[in-house]
């Protein structure tokens, strides 16, 4: 009860801040359209645990954490994580308590196909995801499924992983199995999560599993094969499943927003945008297809100067360009941070995230001093970047549907009074509203990362993104809602950035916002019920 009162006081205090009152005065600018969807997300390795149970075999992150000293900052692993393999009903309840329209989660490749191939389908794994999906559907929450969130079976990595061209067929076979098993339940699919990260952080920086440092070679092979794998899965669904299930598919890109540093023109920032967003978007979303021409030209010329007989960026054939182009139903977009771009100084070292191959362009990334900082050195807070990135996507690829699949704040403090995260969500959602009403961007959904604290890859349990705090010292992995869970639940339930307590009525123009004062009070109490 004390905690309920504490959270209420925090949020009421925020409600009456000047910035919140200015939003109230702007009326409809704080209301999302009635068709806009809200959700939250997790990934299998980050929450499930049961790493070697119920027929599952190791994937690259299991092996990486267990065998590479110092690979994970706190020396931890995902063996138990949030124990969601056992506690999935708790996850469903949290999603229901928040009032989510959808819950995005991923399927672990080796939990379904222990050998990596479809010669044997693990029925225990199949049952786990089926029960999770059915549990969500029973409470009116749509399951949004990521087919690949970095969990390549180690058996396939031993054969070359994403640098082996056969991975395109291996992945396509896996995707077909999932479509066959779950397409009747799943209407929104993510083929690949953040290929920029699983290619660049692995091969350009060597920091992610499987930790193979091969800048300028391995990352480009991975990039090429990931795009072909995505396209093949999309075409399998399109030809074999769409007519019956009418679902949507796309990959999801993690895009940093880039602006020019002081004294530099926009061309330097535009080059990095093409290296980051363009490399993983232009082949799919542009009218002409293929690599971004400016990047293809630069790397070909640089390869020749370095003595390579061919470009290190393998070109697509005409058939491959046609095969990849147009393989989307929306644009999946993850956004966290931003940087300024400038030409590198002589001898400047560009080998740390987020310098994902910017040495190819001789460009350095820096931070604007006035941008907000988080407790993590890489995580600079720039809410305007999410709007500007979506506007850039619209300019480059037309008014395609954009679905924000991840956005959230990391901190290292487990406290429940996470007003910094409340502010982060409010400020970014404000930019999303401006994208809709001012820029005419066709953005249809928003996903808060993440539903709960989890295993954050090389950060282990150090970084905390959760709407719900997880006590990793507790054998039952107790989940407790933070202040941000209260706030996000209010946004989801009312379709508004402002807490229900700030209104006595809403306009009846939107069915999602046509709430009487009594309904507001009821919603207020429902949100409080999150806090047990």
Coordinates of C-alpha atoms in Angstrom, one line a residue:
X1 CA 0.0 0.0 0.0
X2 CA 2.9 2.4 0.8
X3 CA 4.3 1.7 -2.7
X4 CA 1.0 2.4 -4.4
X5 CA 0.8 5.8 -2.6
X6 CA 4.4 6.5 -3.5
X7 CA 4.0 5.9 -7.2
X8 CA 0.7 7.8 -7.2
X9 CA 2.5 10.8 -5.7
X10 CA 5.3 10.7 -8.2
X11 CA 2.9 10.6 -11.1
X12 CA 0.6 13.3 -9.8
X13 CA 3.7 15.5 -9.3
X14 CA 4.7 14.9 -13.0
X15 CA 1.1 15.5 -14.1
X16 CA 1.2 19.1 -12.9
X17 CA 4.6 20.0 -14.3
X18 CA 4.5 22.9 -16.8
X19 CA 5.4 20.7 -19.7
X20 CA 2.4 18.4 -19.1
X21 CA 0.1 21.4 -18.7
X22 CA 1.2 22.8 -22.0
X23 CA 0.3 19.4 -23.7
X24 CA -3.2 19.6 -22.2
X25 CA -3.6 23.0 -23.8
X26 CA -2.8 21.6 -27.2
X27 CA -5.8 19.3 -27.1
X28 CA -5.8 16.6 -29.8
X29 CA -2.0 16.7 -30.1
X30 CA -1.8 14.5 -27.0
X31 CA -4.2 11.8 -28.4
X32 CA -3.2 9.0 -30.7
X33 CA -5.6 7.9 -33.5
X34 CA -8.0 5.2 -32.4
X35 CA -6.3 2.7 -34.8
X36 CA -2.9 3.2 -33.3
X37 CA -1.6 0.1 -31.4
X38 CA 0.6 -0.2 -28.3
X39 CA 2.7 -3.1 -27.1
X40 CA 5.8 -4.2 -25.3
X41 CA 8.5 -6.6 -26.2
X42 CA 11.1 -9.2 -25.1
X43 CA 13.4 -11.7 -26.7
X44 CA 13.7 -15.4 -26.0
X45 CA 17.3 -15.6 -24.9
X46 CA 16.8 -12.5 -22.7
X47 CA 14.0 -13.9 -20.7
X48 CA 13.3 -17.7 -21.1
X49 CA 16.2 -19.4 -19.4
X50 CA 15.9 -23.2 -19.6
X51 CA 19.0 -23.0 -21.9
X52 CA 19.6 -26.7 -22.0
X53 CA 16.2 -28.1 -20.9
X54 CA 13.2 -29.6 -22.7
X55 CA 15.1 -30.6 -25.8
X56 CA 16.8 -27.2 -26.6
X57 CA 20.4 -27.2 -27.8
X58 CA 22.9 -24.4 -27.4
X59 CA 22.9 -21.4 -29.6
X60 CA 25.7 -18.9 -30.2
X61 CA 25.0 -16.7 -27.2
X62 CA 24.9 -19.7 -24.8
X63 CA 28.3 -20.7 -26.0
X64 CA 29.7 -17.2 -26.1
X65 CA 28.7 -16.4 -22.5
X66 CA 30.0 -19.8 -21.3
X67 CA 33.3 -19.9 -23.1
X68 CA 34.6 -16.4 -23.8
X69 CA 36.2 -14.8 -20.7
X70 CA 35.1 -11.2 -20.2
X71 CA 32.6 -11.4 -23.1
X72 CA 29.7 -10.4 -20.8
X73 CA 30.4 -7.3 -18.6
X74 CA 29.2 -8.9 -15.3
X75 CA 30.3 -12.4 -16.1
X76 CA 26.7 -13.7 -16.2
X77 CA 24.8 -15.8 -18.7
X78 CA 21.2 -16.3 -19.8
X79 CA 20.9 -19.8 -18.3
X80 CA 17.9 -18.8 -16.2
X81 CA 17.3 -15.1 -17.0
X82 CA 13.7 -14.3 -16.1
X83 CA 12.8 -18.0 -16.1
X84 CA 9.9 -17.2 -18.5
X85 CA 10.0 -20.7 -19.9
X86 CA 8.5 -21.7 -16.6
X87 CA 6.8 -18.4 -15.7
X88 CA 5.2 -17.4 -19.0
X89 CA 1.8 -17.0 -17.4
X90 CA 3.3 -14.2 -15.3
X91 CA 4.4 -12.5 -18.5
X92 CA 0.9 -12.8 -20.0
X93 CA -0.6 -11.4 -16.8
X94 CA 1.8 -8.4 -16.9
X95 CA 0.9 -7.7 -20.5
X96 CA -2.8 -7.9 -19.7
X97 CA -2.4 -5.7 -16.7
X98 CA -0.8 -3.1 -18.9
X99 CA -3.7 -3.4 -21.3
X100 CA -1.4 -4.0 -24.3
X101 CA -2.8 -4.5 -27.8
X102 CA 0.1 -6.8 -28.7
X103 CA 3.1 -8.5 -27.1
X104 CA 6.2 -9.0 -29.2
X105 CA 8.4 -11.9 -28.3
X106 CA 10.9 -14.1 -30.2
X107 CA 11.2 -17.9 -30.9
X108 CA 14.4 -19.7 -30.1
X109 CA 15.6 -21.5 -33.2
X110 CA 17.3 -24.4 -31.4
X111 CA 14.3 -24.8 -29.0
X112 CA 12.2 -25.7 -32.1
X113 CA 14.9 -27.3 -34.3
X114 CA 17.5 -28.8 -32.0
X115 CA 19.8 -29.7 -34.9
X116 CA 19.2 -26.4 -36.6
X117 CA 17.5 -28.3 -39.4
X118 CA 13.9 -29.4 -39.8
X119 CA 14.8 -33.1 -39.6
X120 CA 13.6 -33.1 -36.0
X121 CA 11.0 -30.7 -34.5
X122 CA 11.1 -30.5 -30.7
X123 CA 7.5 -30.9 -29.5
X124 CA 8.2 -29.5 -26.1
X125 CA 9.4 -26.3 -27.6
X126 CA 6.5 -26.2 -30.0
X127 CA 4.1 -26.6 -27.1
X128 CA 5.7 -23.9 -25.1
X129 CA 5.2 -21.2 -27.7
X130 CA 1.7 -22.5 -28.6
X131 CA 0.7 -22.2 -25.0
X132 CA 2.2 -18.7 -24.8
X133 CA 0.3 -17.6 -27.9
X134 CA -2.9 -19.1 -26.8
X135 CA -2.6 -17.5 -23.4
X136 CA -2.1 -14.1 -25.0
X137 CA -5.0 -14.5 -27.4
X138 CA -7.3 -15.6 -24.5
X139 CA -6.8 -12.1 -22.9
X140 CA -7.2 -10.3 -26.1
X141 CA -3.5 -9.6 -26.8
X142 CA -2.1 -10.1 -30.3
X143 CA 1.2 -12.2 -30.4
X144 CA 3.8 -10.5 -32.6
X145 CA 6.6 -12.9 -33.3
X146 CA 10.2 -12.4 -34.1
X147 CA 11.5 -15.4 -36.0
X148 CA 15.2 -14.6 -35.4
X149 CA 16.5 -12.6 -32.5
X150 CA 20.2 -13.5 -32.7
X151 CA 19.9 -17.1 -31.5
X152 CA 21.6 -19.0 -34.3
X153 CA 22.1 -22.7 -33.4
X154 CA 25.7 -23.3 -32.6
X155 CA 25.6 -26.3 -34.9
X156 CA 25.0 -23.9 -37.8
X157 CA 27.6 -21.4 -36.6
X158 CA 30.1 -24.3 -36.7
X159 CA 29.3 -24.4 -40.4
X160 CA 30.0 -20.7 -40.9
X161 CA 26.8 -19.2 -39.7
X162 CA 25.8 -16.0 -41.4
X163 CA 28.9 -15.9 -43.6
X164 CA 27.9 -19.2 -45.3
X165 CA 25.6 -18.6 -48.2
X166 CA 23.7 -21.8 -47.3
X167 CA 22.4 -20.0 -44.2
X168 CA 19.8 -18.5 -46.5
X169 CA 18.2 -21.9 -47.0
X170 CA 18.7 -23.0 -43.4
X171 CA 16.8 -19.9 -42.2
X172 CA 14.1 -20.3 -44.8
X173 CA 13.5 -23.9 -43.8
X174 CA 13.2 -22.8 -40.1
X175 CA 10.8 -20.0 -41.1
X176 CA 8.6 -22.3 -43.0
X177 CA 8.4 -24.6 -39.9
X178 CA 7.2 -21.7 -37.8
X179 CA 4.6 -20.5 -40.4
X180 CA 3.3 -24.1 -40.6
X181 CA 3.0 -24.3 -36.8
X182 CA 1.8 -20.9 -35.9
X183 CA 0.5 -18.9 -38.8
X184 CA -3.1 -19.5 -37.6
X185 CA -2.3 -17.6 -34.4
X186 CA 0.3 -15.0 -35.6
X187 CA -0.7 -12.2 -37.9
X188 CA 2.5 -10.0 -37.6
X189 CA 5.9 -11.5 -38.1
X190 CA 9.4 -10.0 -37.8
X191 CA 11.8 -12.1 -40.0
X192 CA 15.1 -10.7 -38.5
X193 CA 15.7 -8.4 -35.6
X194 CA 18.4 -5.8 -36.2
X195 CA 20.7 -7.4 -38.8
X196 CA 22.8 -4.3 -38.5
X197 CA 23.6 -5.3 -35.0
X198 CA 24.1 -9.1 -35.4
X199 CA 26.3 -8.4 -38.5
X200 CA 28.2 -5.3 -37.4
X201 CA 28.6 -5.9 -33.7
X202 CA 29.8 -9.5 -34.5
X203 CA 32.1 -9.0 -37.4
X204 CA 33.0 -5.3 -37.4
X205 CA 33.5 -5.0 -33.7
X206 CA 33.9 -8.6 -32.6
X207 CA 31.8 -7.8 -29.4
X208 CA 28.7 -10.0 -30.0
X209 CA 28.3 -13.7 -30.3
X210 CA 30.0 -15.5 -31.9
X211 CA 32.7 -12.8 -31.5
X212 CA 34.4 -13.2 -34.9
X213 CA 36.4 -10.0 -35.8
X214 CA 36.3 -9.7 -39.6
X215 CA 35.6 -6.0 -40.4
X216 CA 35.0 -5.2 -44.0
X217 CA 34.6 -8.9 -44.9
X218 CA 32.4 -10.8 -42.5
X219 CA 30.0 -8.0 -41.9
X220 CA 29.3 -7.6 -45.6
X221 CA 28.8 -11.3 -46.1
X222 CA 26.4 -11.4 -43.1
X223 CA 24.5 -8.4 -44.4
X224 CA 24.1 -9.9 -47.9
X225 CA 22.9 -13.3 -46.6
X226 CA 20.6 -11.8 -44.0
X227 CA 18.8 -9.8 -46.7
X228 CA 18.5 -12.8 -48.9
X229 CA 17.3 -14.9 -46.0
X230 CA 14.6 -12.3 -45.1
X231 CA 13.5 -12.1 -48.7
X232 CA 13.2 -15.9 -49.0
X233 CA 11.1 -16.2 -45.9
X234 CA 8.9 -13.4 -47.0
X235 CA 8.3 -15.0 -50.4
X236 CA 7.6 -18.4 -48.7
X237 CA 4.9 -16.8 -46.6
X238 CA 3.6 -14.7 -49.5
X239 CA 3.3 -17.8 -51.8
X240 CA 2.3 -20.5 -49.4
X241 CA 0.5 -18.9 -46.4
X242 CA -0.7 -15.4 -47.1
X243 CA -3.8 -16.4 -49.0
X244 CA -5.0 -18.4 -45.9
X245 CA -3.8 -16.3 -43.0
X246 CA -3.5 -12.8 -44.3
X247 CA -0.5 -11.8 -42.1
X248 CA 2.2 -9.2 -42.4
X249 CA 6.0 -9.6 -42.4
X250 CA 9.0 -7.4 -42.4
X251 CA 12.5 -7.3 -40.8
X252 CA 13.2 -4.8 -38.1
X253 CA 16.2 -2.4 -38.3
X254 CA 17.9 -0.6 -35.4
X255 CA 18.5 2.9 -36.7
X256 CA 20.6 5.5 -35.0
X257 CA 19.7 9.0 -36.2
X258 CA 22.6 11.0 -37.6
X259 CA 23.0 14.8 -37.9
X260 CA 26.0 16.8 -39.1
X261 CA 28.3 18.1 -36.5
X262 CA 28.8 21.9 -36.3
X263 CA 30.7 23.1 -39.4
X264 CA 29.9 20.1 -41.5
X265 CA 27.2 19.9 -44.2
X266 CA 24.4 17.3 -44.3
X267 CA 26.3 15.2 -46.8
X268 CA 28.5 13.7 -44.1
X269 CA 25.4 12.7 -42.0
X270 CA 23.6 11.4 -45.1
X271 CA 26.5 9.1 -45.9
X272 CA 26.3 7.5 -42.5
X273 CA 22.5 7.2 -42.8
X274 CA 23.0 5.3 -46.0
X275 CA 25.6 3.0 -44.3
X276 CA 23.3 2.3 -41.4
X277 CA 19.7 2.6 -42.5
X278 CA 20.4 2.3 -46.3
X279 CA 22.4 -0.9 -46.3
X280 CA 19.6 -2.8 -44.6
X281 CA 16.7 -0.9 -46.2
X282 CA 17.6 0.1 -49.8
X283 CA 17.6 -3.4 -51.2
X284 CA 14.1 -4.0 -49.8
X285 CA 12.3 -0.7 -49.8
X286 CA 13.7 1.3 -52.7
X287 CA 12.2 1.2 -56.2
X288 CA 15.5 0.2 -57.8
X289 CA 16.8 -2.2 -55.2
X290 CA 20.3 -3.3 -54.5
X291 CA 22.9 -1.6 -52.3
X292 CA 22.8 2.1 -51.8
X293 CA 24.7 3.3 -54.9
X294 CA 26.9 5.8 -53.0
X295 CA 28.0 3.1 -50.5
X296 CA 28.5 0.5 -53.1
X297 CA 30.8 2.9 -55.1
X298 CA 32.8 4.0 -52.0
X299 CA 33.5 0.5 -50.9
X300 CA 34.4 -0.7 -54.4
X301 CA 36.9 2.1 -54.8
X302 CA 38.4 1.6 -51.3
X303 CA 38.7 -2.2 -52.0
X304 CA 40.6 -1.5 -55.2
X305 CA 43.0 0.9 -53.4
X306 CA 43.6 -1.8 -50.7
X307 CA 44.6 -4.3 -53.4
X308 CA 41.4 -6.5 -53.6
X309 CA 40.6 -7.8 -57.0
X310 CA 36.9 -7.3 -56.3
X311 CA 34.8 -5.2 -54.0
X312 CA 34.6 -6.5 -50.4
X313 CA 30.9 -5.7 -50.6
X314 CA 29.6 -8.5 -52.9
X315 CA 27.2 -7.1 -55.4
X316 CA 23.8 -8.6 -55.9
X317 CA 22.9 -10.2 -59.2
X318 CA 20.0 -8.8 -61.2
X319 CA 18.0 -11.8 -60.1
X320 CA 18.8 -11.3 -56.4
X321 CA 18.0 -7.6 -56.7
X322 CA 14.6 -8.5 -58.0
X323 CA 14.1 -11.3 -55.5
X324 CA 14.8 -8.9 -52.5
X325 CA 13.1 -5.8 -53.7
X326 CA 9.6 -5.3 -52.4
X327 CA 9.7 -8.0 -49.7
X328 CA 7.9 -6.1 -47.0
X329 CA 4.5 -5.3 -45.6
X330 CA 5.6 -2.6 -43.3
X331 CA 8.9 -1.1 -42.0
X332 CA 10.0 -2.4 -38.6
X333 CA 11.9 0.3 -36.8
X334 CA 13.8 0.2 -33.5
X335 CA 15.1 3.5 -32.1
X336 CA 17.3 4.3 -29.1
X337 CA 19.9 6.9 -29.7
X338 CA 21.6 9.4 -32.1
X339 CA 25.0 10.9 -33.0
X340 CA 26.5 13.8 -34.9
X341 CA 28.7 12.9 -37.9
X342 CA 31.9 14.7 -39.0
X343 CA 34.9 13.9 -41.1
X344 CA 37.5 12.0 -39.1
X345 CA 40.7 13.6 -38.1
X346 CA 44.0 12.1 -39.1
X347 CA 44.8 9.0 -37.0
X348 CA 41.4 9.0 -35.2
X349 CA 40.4 5.6 -34.0
X350 CA 36.9 4.6 -35.1
X351 CA 36.6 1.1 -33.6
X352 CA 34.0 1.4 -30.9
X353 CA 30.2 1.2 -31.0
X354 CA 28.4 2.9 -32.6
X355 CA 31.3 3.2 -35.2
X356 CA 29.9 0.2 -37.2
X357 CA 32.3 0.5 -40.1
X358 CA 32.3 4.3 -40.4
X359 CA 36.1 4.0 -41.1
X360 CA 35.0 2.9 -44.6
X361 CA 33.7 6.4 -45.0
X362 CA 36.4 8.2 -42.9
X363 CA 33.6 9.6 -40.7
X364 CA 33.6 10.0 -36.9
X365 CA 30.6 10.0 -34.7
X366 CA 30.3 12.4 -31.7
X367 CA 27.7 13.6 -29.2
X368 CA 26.1 17.0 -29.0
X369 CA 27.0 18.4 -25.5
X370 CA 23.4 19.4 -24.7
X371 CA 21.9 16.0 -25.5
X372 CA 20.8 14.2 -22.4
X373 CA 23.0 11.4 -21.1
X374 CA 21.9 8.1 -19.6
X375 CA 24.0 6.0 -17.1
X376 CA 25.3 4.0 -20.1
X377 CA 28.0 5.7 -22.1
X378 CA 26.6 4.7 -25.5
X379 CA 23.0 5.7 -24.7
X380 CA 22.5 9.3 -25.5
X381 CA 18.9 10.5 -25.3
X382 CA 17.6 12.5 -28.3
X383 CA 13.8 12.1 -28.7
X384 CA 13.7 14.3 -31.8
X385 CA 15.7 11.6 -33.6
X386 CA 12.8 9.2 -33.7
X387 CA 10.7 11.7 -35.6
X388 CA 13.5 12.8 -37.9
X389 CA 14.4 9.2 -38.7
X390 CA 10.8 8.4 -39.7
X391 CA 10.6 11.5 -41.8
X392 CA 13.9 10.4 -43.6
X393 CA 12.4 7.0 -44.2
X394 CA 9.3 8.6 -45.7
X395 CA 11.4 10.8 -48.0
X396 CA 13.6 7.9 -49.1
X397 CA 11.0 5.1 -49.6
X398 CA 7.6 6.7 -49.8
X399 CA 4.8 6.7 -47.3
X400 CA 5.2 3.1 -46.2
X401 CA 3.7 1.9 -43.0
X402 CA 6.2 2.2 -40.1
X403 CA 5.8 0.0 -37.0
X404 CA 8.0 1.1 -34.1
X405 CA 9.1 -2.3 -32.7
X406 CA 11.5 -1.1 -29.9
X407 CA 12.0 2.1 -28.0
X408 CA 13.0 2.3 -24.3
X409 CA 15.5 3.6 -21.8
X410 CA 18.3 1.7 -20.1
X411 CA 19.5 2.6 -16.7
X412 CA 21.5 0.7 -14.0
X413 CA 19.4 1.6 -11.1
X414 CA 16.8 -1.0 -10.0
X415 CA 14.6 1.5 -8.3
X416 CA 10.9 1.5 -8.9
X417 CA 10.6 5.3 -9.0
X418 CA 11.9 5.5 -12.6
X419 CA 10.7 9.0 -13.5
X420 CA 13.6 9.2 -16.0
X421 CA 11.9 6.3 -18.0
X422 CA 8.5 7.9 -17.7
X423 CA 10.0 11.1 -19.2
X424 CA 11.7 9.1 -21.9
X425 CA 8.5 7.4 -23.0
X426 CA 6.5 10.6 -22.9
X427 CA 9.1 12.6 -24.9
X428 CA 9.5 10.0 -27.5
X429 CA 5.7 9.3 -27.8
X430 CA 5.3 13.1 -28.2
X431 CA 7.6 12.9 -31.2
X432 CA 5.6 10.0 -32.6
X433 CA 2.5 12.1 -32.4
X434 CA 4.2 15.0 -34.2
X435 CA 5.2 12.5 -36.9
X436 CA 1.6 11.5 -37.4
X437 CA 0.0 15.0 -37.2
X438 CA 2.7 17.3 -38.6
X439 CA 4.7 15.1 -40.9
X440 CA 2.0 12.8 -42.2
X441 CA 4.1 9.7 -41.4
X442 CA 2.2 6.4 -41.7
X443 CA 3.3 5.1 -38.3
X444 CA 0.8 2.6 -36.9
X445 CA 2.2 1.1 -33.7
X446 CA 4.7 1.6 -30.8
X447 CA 6.5 -1.0 -28.8
X448 CA 8.0 -0.3 -25.4
X449 CA 11.3 -2.1 -24.8
X450 CA 11.0 -3.9 -22.6
X451 CA 8.2 -5.6 -20.7
X452 CA 10.6 -6.4 -17.8
X453 CA 14.3 -6.3 -16.9
X454 CA 16.1 -9.1 -18.7
X455 CA 19.5 -10.4 -19.8
X456 CA 20.9 -7.5 -21.9
X457 CA 23.4 -9.4 -24.0
X458 CA 27.0 -8.2 -23.4
X459 CA 25.7 -6.0 -20.5
X460 CA 24.4 -9.0 -18.7
X461 CA 22.0 -7.9 -15.9
X462 CA 23.8 -4.6 -15.5
X463 CA 21.4 -2.7 -17.8
X464 CA 17.7 -2.4 -16.9
X465 CA 15.1 -1.6 -19.5
X466 CA 12.0 -3.0 -17.8
X467 CA 8.6 -1.5 -17.2
X468 CA 8.7 -4.3 -14.5
X469 CA 11.7 -4.8 -12.3
X470 CA 12.8 -8.4 -11.9
X471 CA 14.5 -9.6 -8.8
X472 CA 17.2 -11.9 -10.2
X473 CA 18.2 -13.0 -6.7
X474 CA 14.8 -14.5 -6.1
X475 CA 14.3 -18.1 -7.3
X476 CA 10.8 -17.1 -8.4
X477 CA 12.1 -14.0 -10.3
X478 CA 9.6 -11.7 -8.8
X479 CA 8.3 -9.1 -11.1
X480 CA 7.3 -5.7 -9.7
X481 CA 5.8 -2.8 -11.8
X482 CA 7.7 0.5 -11.9
X483 CA 6.3 3.9 -12.2
X484 CA 6.8 3.7 -15.9
X485 CA 4.5 0.7 -16.0
X486 CA 1.8 2.9 -14.5
X487 CA 2.4 5.6 -17.0
X488 CA 2.6 3.4 -20.0
X489 CA -0.6 1.6 -19.0
X490 CA -2.3 4.9 -18.9
X491 CA -1.1 5.7 -22.4
X492 CA -2.3 2.4 -23.7
X493 CA -5.7 2.5 -22.0
X494 CA -6.5 6.1 -22.9
X495 CA -4.6 6.7 -26.1
X496 CA -3.2 9.9 -24.5
X497 CA 0.1 11.1 -23.2
X498 CA -1.6 12.6 -20.1
X499 CA -2.6 10.7 -17.1
X500 CA -6.4 10.3 -16.7
X501 CA -6.3 12.3 -13.5
X502 CA -5.5 15.4 -15.4
X503 CA -8.8 15.3 -17.3
X504 CA -12.4 15.5 -16.3
X505 CA -13.5 14.5 -19.8
X506 CA -12.3 13.6 -23.2
X507 CA -13.5 14.6 -26.6
X508 CA -16.0 12.1 -28.0
X509 CA -14.4 12.3 -31.4
X510 CA -12.4 9.2 -30.7
X511 CA -13.9 6.0 -29.4
X512 CA -10.6 5.3 -27.6
X513 CA -10.6 8.6 -25.8
X514 CA -14.4 9.1 -25.2
X515 CA -14.1 8.6 -21.5
X516 CA -16.4 10.0 -18.9
X517 CA -15.0 11.2 -15.5
X518 CA -16.3 8.0 -13.9
X519 CA -14.5 5.9 -16.6
X520 CA -11.3 7.9 -16.0
X521 CA -11.5 7.1 -12.3
X522 CA -12.0 3.4 -13.1
X523 CA -9.0 3.4 -15.4
X524 CA -7.0 5.2 -12.8
X525 CA -7.8 2.4 -10.3
X526 CA -7.1 -0.3 -12.9
X527 CA -3.7 1.2 -13.4
X528 CA -3.1 1.2 -9.7
X529 CA -4.1 -2.5 -9.7
X530 CA -0.8 -3.1 -11.5
X531 CA 1.0 -2.5 -8.2
X532 CA 0.5 -5.6 -6.0

